PDB file of C-alpha atoms in Angstrom:
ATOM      1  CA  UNK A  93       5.889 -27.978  11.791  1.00 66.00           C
ATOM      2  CA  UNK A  94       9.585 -28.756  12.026  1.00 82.00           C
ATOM      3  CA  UNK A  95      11.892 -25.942  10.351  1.00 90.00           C
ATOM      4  CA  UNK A  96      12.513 -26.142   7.006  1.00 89.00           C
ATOM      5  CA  UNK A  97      15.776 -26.225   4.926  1.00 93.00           C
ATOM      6  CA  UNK A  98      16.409 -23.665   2.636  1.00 93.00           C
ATOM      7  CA  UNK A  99      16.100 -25.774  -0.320  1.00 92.00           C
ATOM      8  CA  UNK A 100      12.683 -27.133   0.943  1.00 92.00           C
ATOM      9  CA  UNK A 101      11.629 -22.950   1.349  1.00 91.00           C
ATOM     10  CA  UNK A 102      12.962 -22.157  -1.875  1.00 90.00           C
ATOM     11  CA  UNK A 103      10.843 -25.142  -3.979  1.00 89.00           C
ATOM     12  CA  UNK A 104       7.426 -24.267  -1.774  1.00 89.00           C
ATOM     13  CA  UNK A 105       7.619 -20.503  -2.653  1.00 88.00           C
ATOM     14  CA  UNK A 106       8.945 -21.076  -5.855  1.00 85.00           C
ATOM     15  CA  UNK A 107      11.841 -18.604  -5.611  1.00 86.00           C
ATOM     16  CA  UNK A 108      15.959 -19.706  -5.408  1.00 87.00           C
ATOM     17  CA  UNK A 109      18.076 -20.178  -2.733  1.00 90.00           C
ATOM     18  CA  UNK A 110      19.905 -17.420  -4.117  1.00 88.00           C
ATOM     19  CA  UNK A 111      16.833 -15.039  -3.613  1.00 88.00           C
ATOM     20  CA  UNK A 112      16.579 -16.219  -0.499  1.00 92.00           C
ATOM     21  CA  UNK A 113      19.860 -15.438   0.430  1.00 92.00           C
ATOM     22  CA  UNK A 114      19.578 -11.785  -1.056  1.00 91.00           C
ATOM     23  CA  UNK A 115      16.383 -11.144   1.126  1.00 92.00           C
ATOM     24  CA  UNK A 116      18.693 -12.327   4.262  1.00 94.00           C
ATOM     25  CA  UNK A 117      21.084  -9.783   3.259  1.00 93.00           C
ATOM     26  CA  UNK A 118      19.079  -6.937   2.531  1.00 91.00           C
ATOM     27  CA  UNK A 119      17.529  -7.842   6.190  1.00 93.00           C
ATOM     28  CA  UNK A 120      13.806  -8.736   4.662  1.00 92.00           C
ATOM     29  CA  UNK A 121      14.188 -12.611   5.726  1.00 94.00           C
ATOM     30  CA  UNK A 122      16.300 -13.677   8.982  1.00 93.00           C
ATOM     31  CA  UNK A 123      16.784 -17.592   8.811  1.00 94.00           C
ATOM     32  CA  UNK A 124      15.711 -18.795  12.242  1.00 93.00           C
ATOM     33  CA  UNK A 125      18.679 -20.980  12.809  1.00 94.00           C
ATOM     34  CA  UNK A 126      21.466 -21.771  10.645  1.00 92.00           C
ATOM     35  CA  UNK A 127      22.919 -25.760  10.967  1.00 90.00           C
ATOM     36  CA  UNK A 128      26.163 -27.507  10.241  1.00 90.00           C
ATOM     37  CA  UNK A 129      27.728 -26.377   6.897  1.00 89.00           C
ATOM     38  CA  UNK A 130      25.591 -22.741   6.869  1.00 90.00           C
ATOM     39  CA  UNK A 131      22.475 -24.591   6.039  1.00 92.00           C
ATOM     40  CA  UNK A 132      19.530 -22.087   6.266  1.00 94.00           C
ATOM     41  CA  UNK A 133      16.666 -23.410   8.549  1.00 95.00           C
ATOM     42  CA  UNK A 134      13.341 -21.132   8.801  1.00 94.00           C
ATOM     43  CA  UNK A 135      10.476 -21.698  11.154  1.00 91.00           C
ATOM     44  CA  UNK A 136       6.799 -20.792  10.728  1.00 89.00           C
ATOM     45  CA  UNK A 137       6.952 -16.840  11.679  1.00 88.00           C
ATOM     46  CA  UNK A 138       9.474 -16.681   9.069  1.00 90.00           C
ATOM     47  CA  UNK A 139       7.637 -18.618   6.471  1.00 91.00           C
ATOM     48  CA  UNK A 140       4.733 -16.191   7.034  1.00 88.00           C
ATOM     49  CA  UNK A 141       7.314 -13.222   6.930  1.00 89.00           C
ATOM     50  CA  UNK A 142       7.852 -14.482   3.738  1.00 90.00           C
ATOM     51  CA  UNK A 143       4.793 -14.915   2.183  1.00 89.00           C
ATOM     52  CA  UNK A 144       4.114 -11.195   2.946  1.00 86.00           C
ATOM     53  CA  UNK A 145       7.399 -10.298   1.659  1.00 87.00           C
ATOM     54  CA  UNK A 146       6.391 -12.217  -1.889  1.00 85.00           C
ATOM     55  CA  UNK A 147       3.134 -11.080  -1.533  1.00 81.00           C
ATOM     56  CA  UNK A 148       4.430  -7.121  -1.406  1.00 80.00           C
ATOM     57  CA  UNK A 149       6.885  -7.464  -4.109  1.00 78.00           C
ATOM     58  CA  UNK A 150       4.394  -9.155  -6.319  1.00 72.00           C
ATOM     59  CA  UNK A 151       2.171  -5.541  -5.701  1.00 69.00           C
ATOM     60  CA  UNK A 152       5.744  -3.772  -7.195  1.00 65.00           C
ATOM     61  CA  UNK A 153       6.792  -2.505  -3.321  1.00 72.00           C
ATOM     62  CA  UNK A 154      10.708  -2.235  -3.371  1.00 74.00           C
ATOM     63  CA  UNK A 155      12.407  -4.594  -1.163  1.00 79.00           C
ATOM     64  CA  UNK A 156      13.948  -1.521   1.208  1.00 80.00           C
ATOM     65  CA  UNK A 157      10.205  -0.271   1.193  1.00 78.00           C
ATOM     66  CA  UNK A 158       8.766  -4.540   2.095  1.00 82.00           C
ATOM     67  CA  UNK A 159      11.648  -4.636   4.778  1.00 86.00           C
ATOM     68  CA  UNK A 160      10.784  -0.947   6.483  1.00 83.00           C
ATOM     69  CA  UNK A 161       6.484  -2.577   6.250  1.00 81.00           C
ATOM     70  CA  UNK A 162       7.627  -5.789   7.855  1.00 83.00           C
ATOM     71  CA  UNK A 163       9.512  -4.205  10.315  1.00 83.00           C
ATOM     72  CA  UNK A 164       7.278  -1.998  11.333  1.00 78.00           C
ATOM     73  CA  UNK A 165       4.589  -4.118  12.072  1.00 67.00           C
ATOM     74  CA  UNK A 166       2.982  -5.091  14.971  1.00 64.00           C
ATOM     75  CA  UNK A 167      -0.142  -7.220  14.246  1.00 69.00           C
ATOM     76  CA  UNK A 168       0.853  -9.200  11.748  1.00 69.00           C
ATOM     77  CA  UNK A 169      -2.847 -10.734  10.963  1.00 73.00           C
ATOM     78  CA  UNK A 170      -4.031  -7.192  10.500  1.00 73.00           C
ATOM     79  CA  UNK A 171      -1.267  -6.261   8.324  1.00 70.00           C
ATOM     80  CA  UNK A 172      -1.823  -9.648   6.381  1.00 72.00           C
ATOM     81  CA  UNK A 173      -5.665  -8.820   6.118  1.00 73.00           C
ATOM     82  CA  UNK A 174      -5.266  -4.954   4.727  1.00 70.00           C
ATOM     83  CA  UNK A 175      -2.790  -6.718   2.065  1.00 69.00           C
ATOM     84  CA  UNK A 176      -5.406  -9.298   0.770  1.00 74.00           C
ATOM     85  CA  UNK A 177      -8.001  -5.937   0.695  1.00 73.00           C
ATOM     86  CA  UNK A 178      -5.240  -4.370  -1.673  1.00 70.00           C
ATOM     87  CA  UNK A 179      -4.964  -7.639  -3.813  1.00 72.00           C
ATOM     88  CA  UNK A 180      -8.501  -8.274  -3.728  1.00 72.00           C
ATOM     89  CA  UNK A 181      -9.393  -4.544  -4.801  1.00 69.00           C
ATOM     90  CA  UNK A 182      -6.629  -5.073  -7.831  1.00 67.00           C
ATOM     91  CA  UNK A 183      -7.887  -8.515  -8.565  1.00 71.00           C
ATOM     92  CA  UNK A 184     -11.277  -6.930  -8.841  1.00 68.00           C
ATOM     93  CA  UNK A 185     -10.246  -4.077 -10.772  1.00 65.00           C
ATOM     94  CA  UNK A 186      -8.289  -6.121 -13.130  1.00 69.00           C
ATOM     95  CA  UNK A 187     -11.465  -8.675 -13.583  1.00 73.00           C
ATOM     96  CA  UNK A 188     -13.429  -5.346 -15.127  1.00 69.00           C
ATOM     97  CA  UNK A 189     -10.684  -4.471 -17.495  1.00 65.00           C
ATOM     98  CA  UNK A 190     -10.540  -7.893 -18.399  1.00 71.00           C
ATOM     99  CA  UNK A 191     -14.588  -7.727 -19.364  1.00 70.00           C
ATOM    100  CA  UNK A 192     -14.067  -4.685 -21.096  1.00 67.00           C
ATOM    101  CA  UNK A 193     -11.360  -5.888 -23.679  1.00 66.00           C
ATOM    102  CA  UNK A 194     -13.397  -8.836 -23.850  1.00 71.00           C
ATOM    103  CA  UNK A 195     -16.836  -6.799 -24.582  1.00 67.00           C
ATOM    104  CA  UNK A 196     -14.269  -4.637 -27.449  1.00 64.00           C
ATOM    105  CA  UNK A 197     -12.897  -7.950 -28.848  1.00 69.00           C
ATOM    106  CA  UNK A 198     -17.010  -9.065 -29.426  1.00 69.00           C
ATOM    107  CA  UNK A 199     -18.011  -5.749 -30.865  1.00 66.00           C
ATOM    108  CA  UNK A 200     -14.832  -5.846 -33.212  1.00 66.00           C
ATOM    109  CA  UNK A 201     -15.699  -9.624 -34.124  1.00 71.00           C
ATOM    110  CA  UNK A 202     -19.412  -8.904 -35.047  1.00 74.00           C
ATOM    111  CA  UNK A 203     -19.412  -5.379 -36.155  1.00 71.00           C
ATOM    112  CA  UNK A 204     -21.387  -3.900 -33.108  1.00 62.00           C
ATOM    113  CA  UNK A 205     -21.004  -0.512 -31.820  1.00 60.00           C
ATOM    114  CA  UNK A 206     -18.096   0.639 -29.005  1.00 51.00           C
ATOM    115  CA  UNK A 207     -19.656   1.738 -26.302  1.00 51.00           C
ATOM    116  CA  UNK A 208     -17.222   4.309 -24.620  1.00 49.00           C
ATOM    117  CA  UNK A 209     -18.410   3.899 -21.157  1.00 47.00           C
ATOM    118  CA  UNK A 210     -18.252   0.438 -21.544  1.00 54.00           C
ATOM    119  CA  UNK A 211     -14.960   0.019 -22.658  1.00 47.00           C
ATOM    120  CA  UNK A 212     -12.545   1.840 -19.888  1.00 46.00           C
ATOM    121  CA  UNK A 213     -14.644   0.101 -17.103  1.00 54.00           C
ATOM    122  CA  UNK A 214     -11.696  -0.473 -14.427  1.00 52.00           C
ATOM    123  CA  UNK A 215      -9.217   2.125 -15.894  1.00 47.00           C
ATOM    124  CA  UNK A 216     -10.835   4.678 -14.003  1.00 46.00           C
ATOM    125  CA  UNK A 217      -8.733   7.220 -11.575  1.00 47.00           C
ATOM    126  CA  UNK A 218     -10.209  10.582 -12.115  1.00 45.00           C
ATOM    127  CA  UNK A 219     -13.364  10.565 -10.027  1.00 44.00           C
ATOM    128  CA  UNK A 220     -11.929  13.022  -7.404  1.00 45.00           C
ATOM    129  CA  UNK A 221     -10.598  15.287 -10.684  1.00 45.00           C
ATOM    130  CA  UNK A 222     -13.321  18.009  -9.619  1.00 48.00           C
ATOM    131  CA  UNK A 223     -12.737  18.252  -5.989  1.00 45.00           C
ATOM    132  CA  UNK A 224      -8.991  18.004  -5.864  1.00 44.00           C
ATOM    133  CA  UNK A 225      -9.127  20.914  -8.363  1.00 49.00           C
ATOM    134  CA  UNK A 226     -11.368  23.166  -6.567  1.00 48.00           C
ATOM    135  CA  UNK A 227      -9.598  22.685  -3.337  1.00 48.00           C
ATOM    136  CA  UNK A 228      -5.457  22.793  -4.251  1.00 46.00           C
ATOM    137  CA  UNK A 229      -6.082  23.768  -8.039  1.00 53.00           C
ATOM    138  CA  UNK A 230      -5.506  22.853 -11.530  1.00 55.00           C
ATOM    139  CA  UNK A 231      -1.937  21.881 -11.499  1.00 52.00           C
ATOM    140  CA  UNK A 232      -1.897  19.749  -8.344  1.00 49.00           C
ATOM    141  CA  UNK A 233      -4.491  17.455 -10.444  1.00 50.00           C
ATOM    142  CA  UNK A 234      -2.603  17.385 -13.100  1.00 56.00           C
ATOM    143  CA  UNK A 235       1.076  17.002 -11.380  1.00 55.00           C
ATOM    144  CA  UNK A 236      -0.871  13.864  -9.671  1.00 57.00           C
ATOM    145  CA  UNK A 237      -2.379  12.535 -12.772  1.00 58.00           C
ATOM    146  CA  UNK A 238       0.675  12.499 -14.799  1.00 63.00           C
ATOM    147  CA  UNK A 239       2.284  10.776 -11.925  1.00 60.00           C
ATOM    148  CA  UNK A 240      -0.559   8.323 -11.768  1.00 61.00           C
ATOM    149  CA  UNK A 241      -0.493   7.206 -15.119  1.00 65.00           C
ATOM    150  CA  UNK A 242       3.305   7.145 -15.595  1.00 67.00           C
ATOM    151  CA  UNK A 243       2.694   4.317 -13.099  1.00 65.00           C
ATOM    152  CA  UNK A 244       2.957   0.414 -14.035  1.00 72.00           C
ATOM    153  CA  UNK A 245       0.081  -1.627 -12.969  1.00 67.00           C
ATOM    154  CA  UNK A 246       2.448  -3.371 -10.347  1.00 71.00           C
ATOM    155  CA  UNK A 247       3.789   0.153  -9.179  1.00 70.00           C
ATOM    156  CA  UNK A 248      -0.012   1.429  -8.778  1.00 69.00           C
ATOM    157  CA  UNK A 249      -0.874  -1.949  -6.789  1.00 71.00           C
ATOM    158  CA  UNK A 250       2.504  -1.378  -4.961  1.00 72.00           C
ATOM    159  CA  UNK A 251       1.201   2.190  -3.872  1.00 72.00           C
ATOM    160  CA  UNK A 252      -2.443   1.037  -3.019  1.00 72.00           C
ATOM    161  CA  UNK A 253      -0.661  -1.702  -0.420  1.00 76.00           C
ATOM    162  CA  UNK A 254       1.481   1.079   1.727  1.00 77.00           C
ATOM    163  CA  UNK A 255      -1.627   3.138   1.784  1.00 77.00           C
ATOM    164  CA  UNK A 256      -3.336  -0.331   3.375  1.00 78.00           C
ATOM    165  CA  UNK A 257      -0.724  -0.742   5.292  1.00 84.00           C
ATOM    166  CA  UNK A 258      -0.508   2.641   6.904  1.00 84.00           C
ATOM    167  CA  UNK A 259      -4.579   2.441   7.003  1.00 83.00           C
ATOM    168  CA  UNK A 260      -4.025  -0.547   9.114  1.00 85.00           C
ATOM    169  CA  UNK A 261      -1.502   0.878  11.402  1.00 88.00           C
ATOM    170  CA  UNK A 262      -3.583   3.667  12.488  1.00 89.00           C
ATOM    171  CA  UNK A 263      -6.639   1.381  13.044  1.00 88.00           C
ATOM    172  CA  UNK A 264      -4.190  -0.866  14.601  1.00 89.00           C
ATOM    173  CA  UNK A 265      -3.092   2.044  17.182  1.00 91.00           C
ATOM    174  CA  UNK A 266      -6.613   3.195  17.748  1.00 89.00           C
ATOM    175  CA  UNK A 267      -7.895   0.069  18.870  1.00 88.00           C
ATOM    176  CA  UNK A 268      -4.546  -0.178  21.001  1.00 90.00           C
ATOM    177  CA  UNK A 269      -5.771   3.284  22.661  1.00 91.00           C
ATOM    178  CA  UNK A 270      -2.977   4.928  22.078  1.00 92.00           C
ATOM    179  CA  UNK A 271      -2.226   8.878  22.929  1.00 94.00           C
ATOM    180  CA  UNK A 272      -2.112  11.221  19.767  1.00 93.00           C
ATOM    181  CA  UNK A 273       1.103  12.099  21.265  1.00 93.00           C
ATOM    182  CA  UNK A 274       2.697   9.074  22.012  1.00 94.00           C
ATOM    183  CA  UNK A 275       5.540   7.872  20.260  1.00 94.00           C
ATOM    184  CA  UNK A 276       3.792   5.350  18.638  1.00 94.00           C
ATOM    185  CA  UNK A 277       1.343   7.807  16.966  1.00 93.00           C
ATOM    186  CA  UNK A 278       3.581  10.702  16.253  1.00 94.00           C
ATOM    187  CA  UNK A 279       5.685   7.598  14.153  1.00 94.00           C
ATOM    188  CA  UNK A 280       2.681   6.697  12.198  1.00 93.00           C
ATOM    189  CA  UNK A 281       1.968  11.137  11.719  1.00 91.00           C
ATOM    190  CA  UNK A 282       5.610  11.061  10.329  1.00 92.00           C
ATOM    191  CA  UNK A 283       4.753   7.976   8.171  1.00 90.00           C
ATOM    192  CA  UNK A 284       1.759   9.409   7.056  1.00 88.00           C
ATOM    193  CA  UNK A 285       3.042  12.913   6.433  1.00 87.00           C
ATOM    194  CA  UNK A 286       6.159  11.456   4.023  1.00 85.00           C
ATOM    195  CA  UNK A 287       3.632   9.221   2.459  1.00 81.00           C
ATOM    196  CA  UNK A 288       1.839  12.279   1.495  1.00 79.00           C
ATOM    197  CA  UNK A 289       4.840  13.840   0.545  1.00 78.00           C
ATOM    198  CA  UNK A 290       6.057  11.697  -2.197  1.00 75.00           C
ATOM    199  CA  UNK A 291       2.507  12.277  -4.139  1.00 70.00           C
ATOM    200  CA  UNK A 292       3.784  15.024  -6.704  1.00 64.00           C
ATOM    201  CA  UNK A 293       1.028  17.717  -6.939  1.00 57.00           C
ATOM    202  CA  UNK A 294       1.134  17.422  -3.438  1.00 63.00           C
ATOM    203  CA  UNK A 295       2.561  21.046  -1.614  1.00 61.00           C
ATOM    204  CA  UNK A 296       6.099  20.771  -0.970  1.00 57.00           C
ATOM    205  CA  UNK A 297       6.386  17.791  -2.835  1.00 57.00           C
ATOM    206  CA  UNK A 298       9.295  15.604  -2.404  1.00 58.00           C
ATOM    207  CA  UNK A 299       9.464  16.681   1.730  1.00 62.00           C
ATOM    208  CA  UNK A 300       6.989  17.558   4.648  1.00 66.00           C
ATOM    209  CA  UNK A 301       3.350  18.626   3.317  1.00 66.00           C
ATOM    210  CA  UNK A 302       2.661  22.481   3.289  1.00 69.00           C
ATOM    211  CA  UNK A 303       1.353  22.968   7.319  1.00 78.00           C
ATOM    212  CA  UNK A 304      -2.381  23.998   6.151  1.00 77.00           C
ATOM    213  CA  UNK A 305      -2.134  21.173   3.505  1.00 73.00           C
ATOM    214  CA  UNK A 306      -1.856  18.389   5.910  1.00 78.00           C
ATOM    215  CA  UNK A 307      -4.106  20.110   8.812  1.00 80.00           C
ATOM    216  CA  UNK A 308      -6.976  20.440   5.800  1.00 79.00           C
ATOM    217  CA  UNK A 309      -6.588  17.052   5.400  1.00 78.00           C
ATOM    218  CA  UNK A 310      -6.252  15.725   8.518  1.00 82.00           C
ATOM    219  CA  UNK A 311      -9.690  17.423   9.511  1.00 81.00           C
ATOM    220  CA  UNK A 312     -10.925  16.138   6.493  1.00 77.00           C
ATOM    221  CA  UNK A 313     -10.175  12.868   7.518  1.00 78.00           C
ATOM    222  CA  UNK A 314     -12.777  13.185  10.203  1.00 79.00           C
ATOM    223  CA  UNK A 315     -15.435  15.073   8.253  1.00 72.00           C
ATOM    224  CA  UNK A 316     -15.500  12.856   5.301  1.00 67.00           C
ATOM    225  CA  UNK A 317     -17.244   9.330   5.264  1.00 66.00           C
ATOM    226  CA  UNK A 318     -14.987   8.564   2.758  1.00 62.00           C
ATOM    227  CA  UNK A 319     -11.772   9.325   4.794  1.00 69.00           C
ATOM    228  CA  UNK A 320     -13.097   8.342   8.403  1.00 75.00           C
ATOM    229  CA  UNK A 321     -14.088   4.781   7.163  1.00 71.00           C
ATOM    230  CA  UNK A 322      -9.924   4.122   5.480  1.00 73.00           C
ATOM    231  CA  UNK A 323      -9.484   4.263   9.334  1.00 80.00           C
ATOM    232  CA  UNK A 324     -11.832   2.211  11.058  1.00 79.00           C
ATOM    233  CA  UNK A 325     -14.151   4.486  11.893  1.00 80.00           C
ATOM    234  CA  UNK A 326     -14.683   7.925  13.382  1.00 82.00           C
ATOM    235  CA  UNK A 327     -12.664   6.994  16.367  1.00 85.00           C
ATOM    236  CA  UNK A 328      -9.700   6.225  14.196  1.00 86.00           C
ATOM    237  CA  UNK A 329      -9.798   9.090  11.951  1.00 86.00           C
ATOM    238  CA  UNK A 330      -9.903  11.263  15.179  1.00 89.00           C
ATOM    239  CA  UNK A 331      -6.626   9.567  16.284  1.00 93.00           C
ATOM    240  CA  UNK A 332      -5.067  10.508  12.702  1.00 90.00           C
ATOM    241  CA  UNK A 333      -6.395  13.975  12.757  1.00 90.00           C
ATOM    242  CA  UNK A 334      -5.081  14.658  16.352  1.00 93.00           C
ATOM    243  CA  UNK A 335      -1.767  13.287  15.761  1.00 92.00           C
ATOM    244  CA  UNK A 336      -0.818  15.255  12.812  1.00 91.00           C
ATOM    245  CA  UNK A 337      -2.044  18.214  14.655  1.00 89.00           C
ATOM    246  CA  UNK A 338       0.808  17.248  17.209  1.00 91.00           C
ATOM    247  CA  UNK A 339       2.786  16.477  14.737  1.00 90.00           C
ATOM    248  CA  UNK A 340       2.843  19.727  13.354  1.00 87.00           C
ATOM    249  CA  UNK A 341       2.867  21.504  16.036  1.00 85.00           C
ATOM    250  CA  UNK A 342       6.054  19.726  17.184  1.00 80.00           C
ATOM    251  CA  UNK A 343       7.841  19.893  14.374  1.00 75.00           C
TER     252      UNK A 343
END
């Protein structure tokens, strides 16, 4: 496919020439040539780059956030396959919220009875509510919860895709065969460790996990089913586990 002109870009992905612009700025979208008069020209990797780009920002990912994801990637099928999981899962999600307003709307209409469990299908986020509090206590559930629902949907869907995305980089990496101590994998411990971070509740909230924090989970990560398959398997949740050991024991 011959490159196309900004104009032609901007009326496909229904955005502006002017947002177009901005993402070239901000360094999320490098034109691939520019022609006589400063024309913008893009080519198919940057079309692509661009769809993920819309795609992120339409799951409520800042731009500085979508530009440090694009750059970071390496496979950039994989990282376009763990985004359509996170739009999928919220499309899915949404679809049983949907029923249930529907289902209250009916029972409103005809007089029938509200059926509790029926109406907050898809709103749920509190499964985990015992365990968390049994293993880091009361107020780490509740510093997380109020966090979680202080949340827009977009800003929840947002959060869901950089856990994908980091999901997919470690899977990625494993696959790759790379050393828990490579710089490569001690990158995605940091990523994963900041990512952790910024989850109030969490131990040192705001910085670097609390050491037995992160080690607990990281040999979680292994232990639990429900952990080891976010990361392709047992082989991949190894590779996490031993590379935030490293990590923090290098730090």
């Amino acid at each position: 496919m011959p490159d196309r002109s900004i104009r032609e870009v901007a009326r496909a992905s229904r955005t502006t020439s002017r947002t177009l612009r901005h993402y070239e700025q901000v360094g999320v979208l490098t034109p691939s040539r520019v022609g006589n008069g400063g024309v913008r020209f893009y080519d198919d990797d940057a079309l692509v780059r661009l769809q993920e780009a819309l795609v992120l920002r339409r799951l409520g990912m800042p731009l500085a956030e979508v530009r440090k994801v694009l750059d970071g990637e390496r496979d950039r099928s994989a990282a376009l396959h763990s985004h359509l999981d996170a739009l999928h899962s919220e499309q899915h999600r949404l679809t049983r919220m949907a029923a249930s307003v529907e289902r209250t709307i009916e029972a409103l209409r005809t007089g029938g009875a509200l059926v509790a469990e029926d109406m907050f299908d898809g709103f749920d986020h509190t499964q985990y509510e015992d365990e968390v509090t049994e293993r880091w206590g009361r107020d780490t559930y509740a510093s997380s919860d109020a966090w979680w629902r202080g949340m827009t949907d977009a800003e929840r869907v947002g959060w869901k895709a950089q856990a994908a995305q980091l999901g997919a980089d470690w899977i990625a990496a494993a696959a790759a065969g790379v050393a828990p101590d490579s710089e490569r994998a001690q990158d995605l411990a940091r990523r994963h460790a900041e990512w952790l971070g910024a989850i109030p509740g969490t131990p040192n909230h705001g910085g670097v996990p609390d050491t037995g924090y992160l080690l607990g989970l990281a040999d979680m990560y292994v232990a639990d089913p429900r952990f080891t398959a976010n990361y392709g398997g047992e082989d991949g949740a190894r590779l996490v586990r031993e590379a935030l050991h490293a990590y923090v024991a290098g730090r």
